[in-house]
JSON list of C-alpha atoms in Angstrom, two decimals:
[
{"chain": "A", "resi": 1, "resn": "TYR", "atom": "CA", "xyz": [3.03, -13.05, -1.71]},
{"chain": "A", "resi": 2, "resn": "GLU", "atom": "CA", "xyz": [3.85, -16.37, -3.40]},
{"chain": "A", "resi": 3, "resn": "PRO", "atom": "CA", "xyz": [4.38, -16.35, -7.18]},
{"chain": "A", "resi": 4, "resn": "PRO", "atom": "CA", "xyz": [3.19, -19.20, -9.39]},
{"chain": "A", "resi": 5, "resn": "PRO", "atom": "CA", "xyz": [5.82, -21.84, -10.24]},
{"chain": "A", "resi": 6, "resn": "ILE", "atom": "CA", "xyz": [7.91, -20.93, -13.27]},
{"chain": "A", "resi": 7, "resn": "TYR", "atom": "CA", "xyz": [7.19, -23.97, -15.44]},
{"chain": "A", "resi": 8, "resn": "LEU", "atom": "CA", "xyz": [3.45, -24.19, -14.86]},
{"chain": "A", "resi": 9, "resn": "THR", "atom": "CA", "xyz": [1.07, -22.45, -17.23]},
{"chain": "A", "resi": 10, "resn": "GLY", "atom": "CA", "xyz": [-1.11, -20.83, -14.56]},
{"chain": "A", "resi": 11, "resn": "HIS", "atom": "CA", "xyz": [-0.54, -17.20, -13.60]},
{"chain": "A", "resi": 12, "resn": "SER", "atom": "CA", "xyz": [-2.26, -17.28, -10.22]},
{"chain": "A", "resi": 13, "resn": "GLY", "atom": "CA", "xyz": [-0.13, -16.22, -7.28]},
{"chain": "A", "resi": 14, "resn": "ARG", "atom": "CA", "xyz": [-1.18, -15.99, -3.64]},
{"chain": "A", "resi": 15, "resn": "PHE", "atom": "CA", "xyz": [-1.35, -12.77, -1.65]},
{"chain": "A", "resi": 16, "resn": "TYR", "atom": "CA", "xyz": [-1.90, -13.25, 2.07]},
{"chain": "A", "resi": 17, "resn": "VAL", "atom": "CA", "xyz": [-3.54, -10.72, 4.37]},
{"chain": "A", "resi": 18, "resn": "THR", "atom": "CA", "xyz": [-3.45, -12.23, 7.85]},
{"chain": "A", "resi": 19, "resn": "LYS", "atom": "CA", "xyz": [-6.09, -11.17, 10.34]},
{"chain": "A", "resi": 20, "resn": "PRO", "atom": "CA", "xyz": [-5.28, -11.04, 14.07]},
{"chain": "A", "resi": 21, "resn": "ASN", "atom": "CA", "xyz": [-5.94, -14.28, 15.92]},
{"chain": "A", "resi": 22, "resn": "SER", "atom": "CA", "xyz": [-9.09, -13.68, 17.97]},
{"chain": "A", "resi": 23, "resn": "ALA", "atom": "CA", "xyz": [-7.88, -16.21, 20.56]},
{"chain": "A", "resi": 24, "resn": "LEU", "atom": "CA", "xyz": [-4.95, -13.98, 21.57]},
{"chain": "A", "resi": 25, "resn": "PRO", "atom": "CA", "xyz": [-5.16, -11.59, 24.56]},
{"chain": "A", "resi": 26, "resn": "PRO", "atom": "CA", "xyz": [-6.77, -8.23, 23.70]},
{"chain": "A", "resi": 27, "resn": "GLU", "atom": "CA", "xyz": [-3.54, -6.30, 24.29]},
{"chain": "A", "resi": 28, "resn": "ILE", "atom": "CA", "xyz": [-1.70, -8.50, 21.76]},
{"chain": "A", "resi": 29, "resn": "ILE", "atom": "CA", "xyz": [-4.47, -8.05, 19.18]},
{"chain": "A", "resi": 30, "resn": "ALA", "atom": "CA", "xyz": [-4.30, -4.29, 19.70]},
{"chain": "A", "resi": 31, "resn": "GLN", "atom": "CA", "xyz": [-0.53, -4.38, 19.21]},
{"chain": "A", "resi": 32, "resn": "GLN", "atom": "CA", "xyz": [-0.90, -6.36, 16.00]},
{"chain": "A", "resi": 33, "resn": "ARG", "atom": "CA", "xyz": [-3.45, -3.94, 14.63]},
{"chain": "A", "resi": 34, "resn": "ARG", "atom": "CA", "xyz": [-1.20, -0.98, 15.43]},
{"chain": "A", "resi": 35, "resn": "GLY", "atom": "CA", "xyz": [1.66, -2.70, 13.64]},
{"chain": "A", "resi": 36, "resn": "HIS", "atom": "CA", "xyz": [-0.38, -3.70, 10.59]},
{"chain": "A", "resi": 37, "resn": "CYS", "atom": "CA", "xyz": [-2.74, -0.85, 9.86]},
{"chain": "A", "resi": 38, "resn": "ARG", "atom": "CA", "xyz": [-5.34, -1.45, 7.13]},
{"chain": "A", "resi": 39, "resn": "HIS", "atom": "CA", "xyz": [-4.43, 1.89, 5.54]},
{"chain": "A", "resi": 40, "resn": "ALA", "atom": "CA", "xyz": [-1.07, 0.33, 4.63]},
{"chain": "A", "resi": 41, "resn": "ILE", "atom": "CA", "xyz": [-2.66, -2.40, 2.50]},
{"chain": "A", "resi": 42, "resn": "PRO", "atom": "CA", "xyz": [-2.97, -0.38, -0.77]},
{"chain": "A", "resi": 43, "resn": "ALA", "atom": "CA", "xyz": [0.78, 0.28, -0.95]},
{"chain": "A", "resi": 44, "resn": "MET", "atom": "CA", "xyz": [1.42, -3.34, -0.03]},
{"chain": "A", "resi": 45, "resn": "VAL", "atom": "CA", "xyz": [-0.81, -4.51, -2.89]},
{"chain": "A", "resi": 46, "resn": "ALA", "atom": "CA", "xyz": [0.99, -2.23, -5.35]},
{"chain": "A", "resi": 47, "resn": "HIS", "atom": "CA", "xyz": [4.33, -3.63, -4.15]},
{"chain": "A", "resi": 48, "resn": "GLU", "atom": "CA", "xyz": [3.50, -7.33, -3.94]},
{"chain": "A", "resi": 49, "resn": "VAL", "atom": "CA", "xyz": [0.88, -7.87, -6.61]},
{"chain": "A", "resi": 50, "resn": "TYR", "atom": "CA", "xyz": [0.13, -5.38, -9.36]},
{"chain": "A", "resi": 51, "resn": "PRO", "atom": "CA", "xyz": [2.00, -3.64, -10.84]},
{"chain": "A", "resi": 52, "resn": "GLY", "atom": "CA", "xyz": [4.77, -4.89, -8.54]},
{"chain": "A", "resi": 53, "resn": "HIS", "atom": "CA", "xyz": [6.14, -8.39, -7.95]},
{"chain": "A", "resi": 54, "resn": "HIS", "atom": "CA", "xyz": [3.32, -10.44, -9.48]},
{"chain": "A", "resi": 55, "resn": "LEU", "atom": "CA", "xyz": [3.29, -8.56, -12.78]},
{"chain": "A", "resi": 56, "resn": "GLN", "atom": "CA", "xyz": [7.08, -8.67, -13.07]},
{"chain": "A", "resi": 57, "resn": "LEU", "atom": "CA", "xyz": [7.41, -12.35, -12.13]},
{"chain": "A", "resi": 58, "resn": "VAL", "atom": "CA", "xyz": [4.63, -13.69, -14.37]},
{"chain": "A", "resi": 59, "resn": "THR", "atom": "CA", "xyz": [6.07, -11.61, -17.21]},
{"chain": "A", "resi": 60, "resn": "MET", "atom": "CA", "xyz": [9.46, -13.24, -16.56]},
{"chain": "A", "resi": 61, "resn": "GLN", "atom": "CA", "xyz": [7.84, -16.67, -16.86]},
{"chain": "A", "resi": 62, "resn": "GLU", "atom": "CA", "xyz": [6.80, -15.94, -20.44]},
{"chain": "A", "resi": 63, "resn": "LEU", "atom": "CA", "xyz": [10.18, -14.69, -21.66]},
{"chain": "A", "resi": 64, "resn": "GLY", "atom": "CA", "xyz": [11.98, -16.79, -24.23]},
{"chain": "A", "resi": 65, "resn": "SER", "atom": "CA", "xyz": [15.36, -16.43, -22.56]},
{"chain": "A", "resi": 66, "resn": "GLU", "atom": "CA", "xyz": [16.01, -18.96, -19.81]},
{"chain": "A", "resi": 67, "resn": "VAL", "atom": "CA", "xyz": [18.51, -16.52, -18.31]},
{"chain": "A", "resi": 68, "resn": "ARG", "atom": "CA", "xyz": [15.90, -13.79, -18.00]},
{"chain": "A", "resi": 69, "resn": "ARG", "atom": "CA", "xyz": [13.39, -16.26, -16.60]},
{"chain": "A", "resi": 70, "resn": "HIS", "atom": "CA", "xyz": [15.66, -17.40, -13.78]},
{"chain": "A", "resi": 71, "resn": "ILE", "atom": "CA", "xyz": [18.40, -14.87, -13.05]},
{"chain": "A", "resi": 72, "resn": "TRP", "atom": "CA", "xyz": [17.37, -11.83, -11.05]},
{"chain": "A", "resi": 73, "resn": "SER", "atom": "CA", "xyz": [18.90, -9.13, -8.91]},
{"chain": "A", "resi": 74, "resn": "PRO", "atom": "CA", "xyz": [17.16, -7.73, -5.81]},
{"chain": "A", "resi": 75, "resn": "ILE", "atom": "CA", "xyz": [18.17, -4.27, -7.01]},
{"chain": "A", "resi": 76, "resn": "THR", "atom": "CA", "xyz": [15.84, -4.81, -9.97]},
{"chain": "A", "resi": 77, "resn": "VAL", "atom": "CA", "xyz": [13.10, -6.92, -8.40]},
{"chain": "A", "resi": 78, "resn": "GLU", "atom": "CA", "xyz": [12.73, -5.07, -5.09]},
{"chain": "A", "resi": 79, "resn": "GLY", "atom": "CA", "xyz": [13.53, -1.75, -6.76]},
{"chain": "A", "resi": 80, "resn": "TRP", "atom": "CA", "xyz": [10.72, -2.34, -9.25]},
{"chain": "A", "resi": 81, "resn": "ALA", "atom": "CA", "xyz": [8.24, -3.17, -6.48]},
{"chain": "A", "resi": 82, "resn": "VAL", "atom": "CA", "xyz": [9.08, 0.00, -4.51]},
{"chain": "A", "resi": 83, "resn": "TYR", "atom": "CA", "xyz": [9.02, 2.05, -7.72]},
{"chain": "A", "resi": 84, "resn": "CYS", "atom": "CA", "xyz": [5.53, 0.67, -8.40]},
{"chain": "A", "resi": 85, "resn": "GLU", "atom": "CA", "xyz": [4.27, 1.93, -5.04]},
{"chain": "A", "resi": 86, "resn": "GLN", "atom": "CA", "xyz": [4.49, 5.49, -6.34]},
{"chain": "A", "resi": 87, "resn": "LEU", "atom": "CA", "xyz": [2.69, 4.87, -9.64]},
{"chain": "A", "resi": 88, "resn": "GLU", "atom": "CA", "xyz": [-0.81, 6.28, -9.92]},
{"chain": "A", "resi": 89, "resn": "ALA", "atom": "CA", "xyz": [-2.59, 2.96, -10.29]},
{"chain": "A", "resi": 90, "resn": "GLY", "atom": "CA", "xyz": [-5.75, 3.99, -8.44]},
{"chain": "A", "resi": 91, "resn": "TYR", "atom": "CA", "xyz": [-4.83, 2.46, -5.09]},
{"chain": "A", "resi": 92, "resn": "TYR", "atom": "CA", "xyz": [-4.58, 5.62, -3.00]},
{"chain": "A", "resi": 93, "resn": "GLN", "atom": "CA", "xyz": [-8.15, 6.78, -2.54]},
{"chain": "A", "resi": 94, "resn": "THR", "atom": "CA", "xyz": [-7.64, 8.31, 0.89]},
{"chain": "A", "resi": 95, "resn": "GLY", "atom": "CA", "xyz": [-5.16, 10.59, 2.57]},
{"chain": "A", "resi": 96, "resn": "GLU", "atom": "CA", "xyz": [-4.35, 7.83, 5.04]},
{"chain": "A", "resi": 97, "resn": "ALA", "atom": "CA", "xyz": [-3.38, 5.42, 2.24]},
{"chain": "A", "resi": 98, "resn": "ARG", "atom": "CA", "xyz": [-1.18, 8.07, 0.63]},
{"chain": "A", "resi": 99, "resn": "LEU", "atom": "CA", "xyz": [0.46, 8.76, 4.00]},
{"chain": "A", "resi": 100, "resn": "PHE", "atom": "CA", "xyz": [1.40, 5.12, 4.45]},
{"chain": "A", "resi": 101, "resn": "GLN", "atom": "CA", "xyz": [2.88, 5.04, 0.95]},
{"chain": "A", "resi": 102, "resn": "LEU", "atom": "CA", "xyz": [5.20, 7.83, 2.08]},
{"chain": "A", "resi": 103, "resn": "VAL", "atom": "CA", "xyz": [5.90, 6.03, 5.36]},
{"chain": "A", "resi": 104, "resn": "ASN", "atom": "CA", "xyz": [6.95, 3.00, 3.31]},
{"chain": "A", "resi": 105, "resn": "LEU", "atom": "CA", "xyz": [9.35, 5.18, 1.33]},
{"chain": "A", "resi": 106, "resn": "LEU", "atom": "CA", "xyz": [10.88, 6.47, 4.57]},
{"chain": "A", "resi": 107, "resn": "TRP", "atom": "CA", "xyz": [11.15, 2.89, 5.84]},
{"chain": "A", "resi": 108, "resn": "ARG", "atom": "CA", "xyz": [13.20, 1.89, 2.78]},
{"chain": "A", "resi": 109, "resn": "ALA", "atom": "CA", "xyz": [15.54, 4.85, 3.32]},
{"chain": "A", "resi": 110, "resn": "ILE", "atom": "CA", "xyz": [16.02, 3.80, 6.95]},
{"chain": "A", "resi": 111, "resn": "ARG", "atom": "CA", "xyz": [16.86, 0.29, 5.78]},
{"chain": "A", "resi": 112, "resn": "ILE", "atom": "CA", "xyz": [19.94, 1.70, 4.05]},
{"chain": "A", "resi": 113, "resn": "VAL", "atom": "CA", "xyz": [21.10, 3.33, 7.27]},
{"chain": "A", "resi": 114, "resn": "LEU", "atom": "CA", "xyz": [20.59, 0.14, 9.27]},
{"chain": "A", "resi": 115, "resn": "ASP", "atom": "CA", "xyz": [21.98, -2.26, 6.65]},
{"chain": "A", "resi": 116, "resn": "ILE", "atom": "CA", "xyz": [25.20, -0.30, 6.38]},
{"chain": "A", "resi": 117, "resn": "GLY", "atom": "CA", "xyz": [25.31, 0.41, 10.10]},
{"chain": "A", "resi": 118, "resn": "LEU", "atom": "CA", "xyz": [24.84, -3.20, 11.20]},
{"chain": "A", "resi": 119, "resn": "HIS", "atom": "CA", "xyz": [27.36, -4.70, 8.80]},
{"chain": "A", "resi": 120, "resn": "THR", "atom": "CA", "xyz": [30.07, -2.06, 8.47]},
{"chain": "A", "resi": 121, "resn": "ARG", "atom": "CA", "xyz": [29.71, 0.52, 11.25]},
{"chain": "A", "resi": 122, "resn": "GLY", "atom": "CA", "xyz": [29.42, -1.56, 14.41]},
{"chain": "A", "resi": 123, "resn": "MET", "atom": "CA", "xyz": [25.74, -0.79, 15.03]},
{"chain": "A", "resi": 124, "resn": "THR", "atom": "CA", "xyz": [24.22, -3.31, 17.43]},
{"chain": "A", "resi": 125, "resn": "PRO", "atom": "CA", "xyz": [20.80, -4.91, 16.86]},
{"chain": "A", "resi": 126, "resn": "ALA", "atom": "CA", "xyz": [19.51, -3.09, 19.93]},
{"chain": "A", "resi": 127, "resn": "LYS", "atom": "CA", "xyz": [20.64, 0.27, 18.54]},
{"chain": "A", "resi": 128, "resn": "ALA", "atom": "CA", "xyz": [19.12, -0.57, 15.16]},
{"chain": "A", "resi": 129, "resn": "THR", "atom": "CA", "xyz": [15.81, -1.42, 16.81]},
{"chain": "A", "resi": 130, "resn": "ASP", "atom": "CA", "xyz": [15.86, 1.85, 18.75]},
{"chain": "A", "resi": 131, "resn": "TYR", "atom": "CA", "xyz": [16.56, 3.75, 15.53]},
{"chain": "A", "resi": 132, "resn": "MET", "atom": "CA", "xyz": [13.56, 2.18, 13.79]},
{"chain": "A", "resi": 133, "resn": "VAL", "atom": "CA", "xyz": [11.21, 2.90, 16.68]},
{"chain": "A", "resi": 134, "resn": "GLN", "atom": "CA", "xyz": [12.42, 6.51, 16.86]},
{"chain": "A", "resi": 135, "resn": "HIS", "atom": "CA", "xyz": [11.99, 7.21, 13.14]},
{"chain": "A", "resi": 136, "resn": "LEU", "atom": "CA", "xyz": [9.02, 5.06, 12.09]},
{"chain": "A", "resi": 137, "resn": "PRO", "atom": "CA", "xyz": [5.51, 4.36, 13.37]},
{"chain": "A", "resi": 138, "resn": "ILE", "atom": "CA", "xyz": [6.39, 0.74, 14.17]},
{"chain": "A", "resi": 139, "resn": "GLU", "atom": "CA", "xyz": [5.84, -1.50, 17.16]},
{"chain": "A", "resi": 140, "resn": "ARG", "atom": "CA", "xyz": [9.06, -2.51, 18.93]},
{"chain": "A", "resi": 141, "resn": "ALA", "atom": "CA", "xyz": [8.32, -6.22, 18.47]},
{"chain": "A", "resi": 142, "resn": "ASN", "atom": "CA", "xyz": [7.98, -5.66, 14.73]},
{"chain": "A", "resi": 143, "resn": "ALA", "atom": "CA", "xyz": [11.17, -3.58, 14.67]},
{"chain": "A", "resi": 144, "resn": "GLU", "atom": "CA", "xyz": [13.06, -6.37, 16.44]},
{"chain": "A", "resi": 145, "resn": "ALA", "atom": "CA", "xyz": [11.84, -8.87, 13.82]},
{"chain": "A", "resi": 146, "resn": "GLU", "atom": "CA", "xyz": [12.91, -6.51, 11.03]},
{"chain": "A", "resi": 147, "resn": "VAL", "atom": "CA", "xyz": [16.39, -6.11, 12.48]},
{"chain": "A", "resi": 148, "resn": "ARG", "atom": "CA", "xyz": [16.82, -9.88, 12.79]},
{"chain": "A", "resi": 149, "resn": "ARG", "atom": "CA", "xyz": [16.08, -10.12, 9.08]},
{"chain": "A", "resi": 150, "resn": "TYR", "atom": "CA", "xyz": [18.56, -7.35, 8.30]},
{"chain": "A", "resi": 151, "resn": "CYS", "atom": "CA", "xyz": [21.27, -9.19, 10.23]},
{"chain": "A", "resi": 152, "resn": "ALA", "atom": "CA", "xyz": [20.60, -12.40, 8.31]},
{"chain": "A", "resi": 153, "resn": "TRP", "atom": "CA", "xyz": [20.58, -10.86, 4.81]},
{"chain": "A", "resi": 154, "resn": "PRO", "atom": "CA", "xyz": [23.44, -8.35, 4.47]},
{"chain": "A", "resi": 155, "resn": "THR", "atom": "CA", "xyz": [23.00, -5.78, 1.65]},
{"chain": "A", "resi": 156, "resn": "TYR", "atom": "CA", "xyz": [19.56, -7.08, 0.64]},
{"chain": "A", "resi": 157, "resn": "GLN", "atom": "CA", "xyz": [17.71, -4.38, 2.56]},
{"chain": "A", "resi": 158, "resn": "LEU", "atom": "CA", "xyz": [19.38, -1.47, 0.82]},
{"chain": "A", "resi": 159, "resn": "CYS", "atom": "CA", "xyz": [18.35, -2.89, -2.58]},
{"chain": "A", "resi": 160, "resn": "TYR", "atom": "CA", "xyz": [14.80, -1.55, -2.21]},
{"chain": "A", "resi": 161, "resn": "ALA", "atom": "CA", "xyz": [15.65, 2.16, -2.15]},
{"chain": "A", "resi": 162, "resn": "VAL", "atom": "CA", "xyz": [18.77, 1.85, -4.30]},
{"chain": "A", "resi": 163, "resn": "GLY", "atom": "CA", "xyz": [16.84, -0.11, -6.92]},
{"chain": "A", "resi": 164, "resn": "ARG", "atom": "CA", "xyz": [14.09, 2.51, -7.00]},
{"chain": "A", "resi": 165, "resn": "ARG", "atom": "CA", "xyz": [16.71, 5.22, -7.47]},
{"chain": "A", "resi": 166, "resn": "GLU", "atom": "CA", "xyz": [18.33, 3.30, -10.33]},
{"chain": "A", "resi": 167, "resn": "LEU", "atom": "CA", "xyz": [15.00, 2.77, -12.08]},
{"chain": "A", "resi": 168, "resn": "LEU", "atom": "CA", "xyz": [14.05, 6.45, -11.76]},
{"chain": "A", "resi": 169, "resn": "SER", "atom": "CA", "xyz": [17.43, 7.34, -13.26]},
{"chain": "A", "resi": 170, "resn": "LEU", "atom": "CA", "xyz": [16.87, 4.89, -16.10]},
{"chain": "A", "resi": 171, "resn": "ARG", "atom": "CA", "xyz": [13.37, 6.26, -16.72]},
{"chain": "A", "resi": 172, "resn": "GLU", "atom": "CA", "xyz": [14.76, 9.80, -16.92]},
{"chain": "A", "resi": 173, "resn": "ALA", "atom": "CA", "xyz": [17.38, 8.67, -19.44]},
{"chain": "A", "resi": 174, "resn": "TYR", "atom": "CA", "xyz": [14.63, 6.98, -21.43]},
{"chain": "A", "resi": 175, "resn": "ARG", "atom": "CA", "xyz": [12.54, 10.17, -21.37]},
{"chain": "A", "resi": 176, "resn": "ARG", "atom": "CA", "xyz": [15.49, 12.24, -22.59]},
{"chain": "A", "resi": 177, "resn": "ARG", "atom": "CA", "xyz": [16.09, 9.81, -25.44]},
{"chain": "A", "resi": 178, "resn": "HIS", "atom": "CA", "xyz": [12.46, 9.58, -26.59]},
{"chain": "A", "resi": 179, "resn": "GLY", "atom": "CA", "xyz": [11.17, 13.05, -25.69]},
{"chain": "A", "resi": 180, "resn": "ASN", "atom": "CA", "xyz": [8.95, 14.54, -23.01]},
{"chain": "A", "resi": 181, "resn": "GLU", "atom": "CA", "xyz": [5.76, 13.27, -24.65]},
{"chain": "A", "resi": 182, "resn": "ILE", "atom": "CA", "xyz": [6.68, 9.61, -24.18]},
{"chain": "A", "resi": 183, "resn": "GLU", "atom": "CA", "xyz": [4.17, 7.51, -22.28]},
{"chain": "A", "resi": 184, "resn": "PHE", "atom": "CA", "xyz": [5.83, 5.70, -19.41]},
{"chain": "A", "resi": 185, "resn": "ARG", "atom": "CA", "xyz": [3.84, 2.55, -20.20]},
{"chain": "A", "resi": 186, "resn": "GLN", "atom": "CA", "xyz": [6.19, 2.05, -23.16]},
{"chain": "A", "resi": 187, "resn": "PHE", "atom": "CA", "xyz": [9.17, 2.31, -20.81]},
{"chain": "A", "resi": 188, "resn": "HIS", "atom": "CA", "xyz": [7.59, -0.13, -18.37]},
{"chain": "A", "resi": 189, "resn": "ASP", "atom": "CA", "xyz": [6.82, -2.66, -21.12]},
{"chain": "A", "resi": 190, "resn": "GLU", "atom": "CA", "xyz": [10.40, -2.55, -22.34]},
{"chain": "A", "resi": 191, "resn": "LEU", "atom": "CA", "xyz": [11.81, -2.77, -18.83]},
{"chain": "A", "resi": 192, "resn": "VAL", "atom": "CA", "xyz": [9.84, -5.83, -17.66]},
{"chain": "A", "resi": 193, "resn": "ALA", "atom": "CA", "xyz": [10.86, -7.61, -20.87]},
{"chain": "A", "resi": 194, "resn": "TYR", "atom": "CA", "xyz": [14.36, -7.78, -19.34]},
{"chain": "A", "resi": 195, "resn": "GLY", "atom": "CA", "xyz": [13.03, -9.77, -16.39]},
{"chain": "A", "resi": 196, "resn": "GLY", "atom": "CA", "xyz": [14.94, -9.25, -13.17]},
{"chain": "A", "resi": 197, "resn": "ILE", "atom": "CA", "xyz": [18.47, -8.90, -14.55]},
{"chain": "A", "resi": 198, "resn": "PRO", "atom": "CA", "xyz": [20.51, -6.00, -13.11]},
{"chain": "A", "resi": 199, "resn": "VAL", "atom": "CA", "xyz": [19.32, -2.51, -14.00]},
{"chain": "A", "resi": 200, "resn": "SER", "atom": "CA", "xyz": [22.74, -1.76, -15.52]},
{"chain": "A", "resi": 201, "resn": "LEU", "atom": "CA", "xyz": [22.21, -4.57, -18.07]},
{"chain": "A", "resi": 202, "resn": "ALA", "atom": "CA", "xyz": [18.70, -3.37, -18.88]},
{"chain": "A", "resi": 203, "resn": "ARG", "atom": "CA", "xyz": [20.16, 0.12, -19.40]},
{"chain": "A", "resi": 204, "resn": "TRP", "atom": "CA", "xyz": [22.78, -1.34, -21.74]},
{"chain": "A", "resi": 205, "resn": "GLY", "atom": "CA", "xyz": [20.12, -3.30, -23.62]},
{"chain": "A", "resi": 206, "resn": "MET", "atom": "CA", "xyz": [18.05, -0.15, -24.09]},
{"chain": "A", "resi": 207, "resn": "ASP", "atom": "CA", "xyz": [21.16, 1.59, -25.45]},
{"chain": "A", "resi": 208, "resn": "LEU", "atom": "CA", "xyz": [21.02, 4.09, -22.58]},
{"chain": "A", "resi": 209, "resn": "ALA", "atom": "CA", "xyz": [24.35, 3.24, -20.97]},
{"chain": "A", "resi": 210, "resn": "GLU", "atom": "CA", "xyz": [26.13, 6.32, -19.62]}
]
């Protein structure tokens, strides 16, 4: 996914779904299709486009505060996108699509294990790759690429699951403040108005600080 530039008026982003290259050997095409199952696309759309990254980022572009338009934390931005995967937005029409949404949630939990393991516990990239293959339906080549990314971006990978946890905690505090009958759309509207600043600051702004 590529968001629209901040200072342009258009709100059109780009979401890429890459098909296998038909010129590749059949065994490579089969491997790519195993690693990128079409049943995983609905959760990916919820994460990358709507109500995930695209909605949050184009909302940020319209905020009056330059700070909120530009400053963002991966805890908030990636946490919001993973949080959005679980919202009932009509994407999960089949059992297979729902299954892959749960697989994605497991994947984000495993990222915490690997992020901490690689950078503070002496886990090697080979061991991290083995761990992914053992615990996820993922091709080894894809797992190796994931681990290379984890090595390059310390602490970023754990932001997905940690951010989701923080947003669920904030939503629960919001529900307690406003009552059980509150519609979560009101919470979402207030939350995205803070842009991508840290969840702790959004909590403070909502007067929900613990």
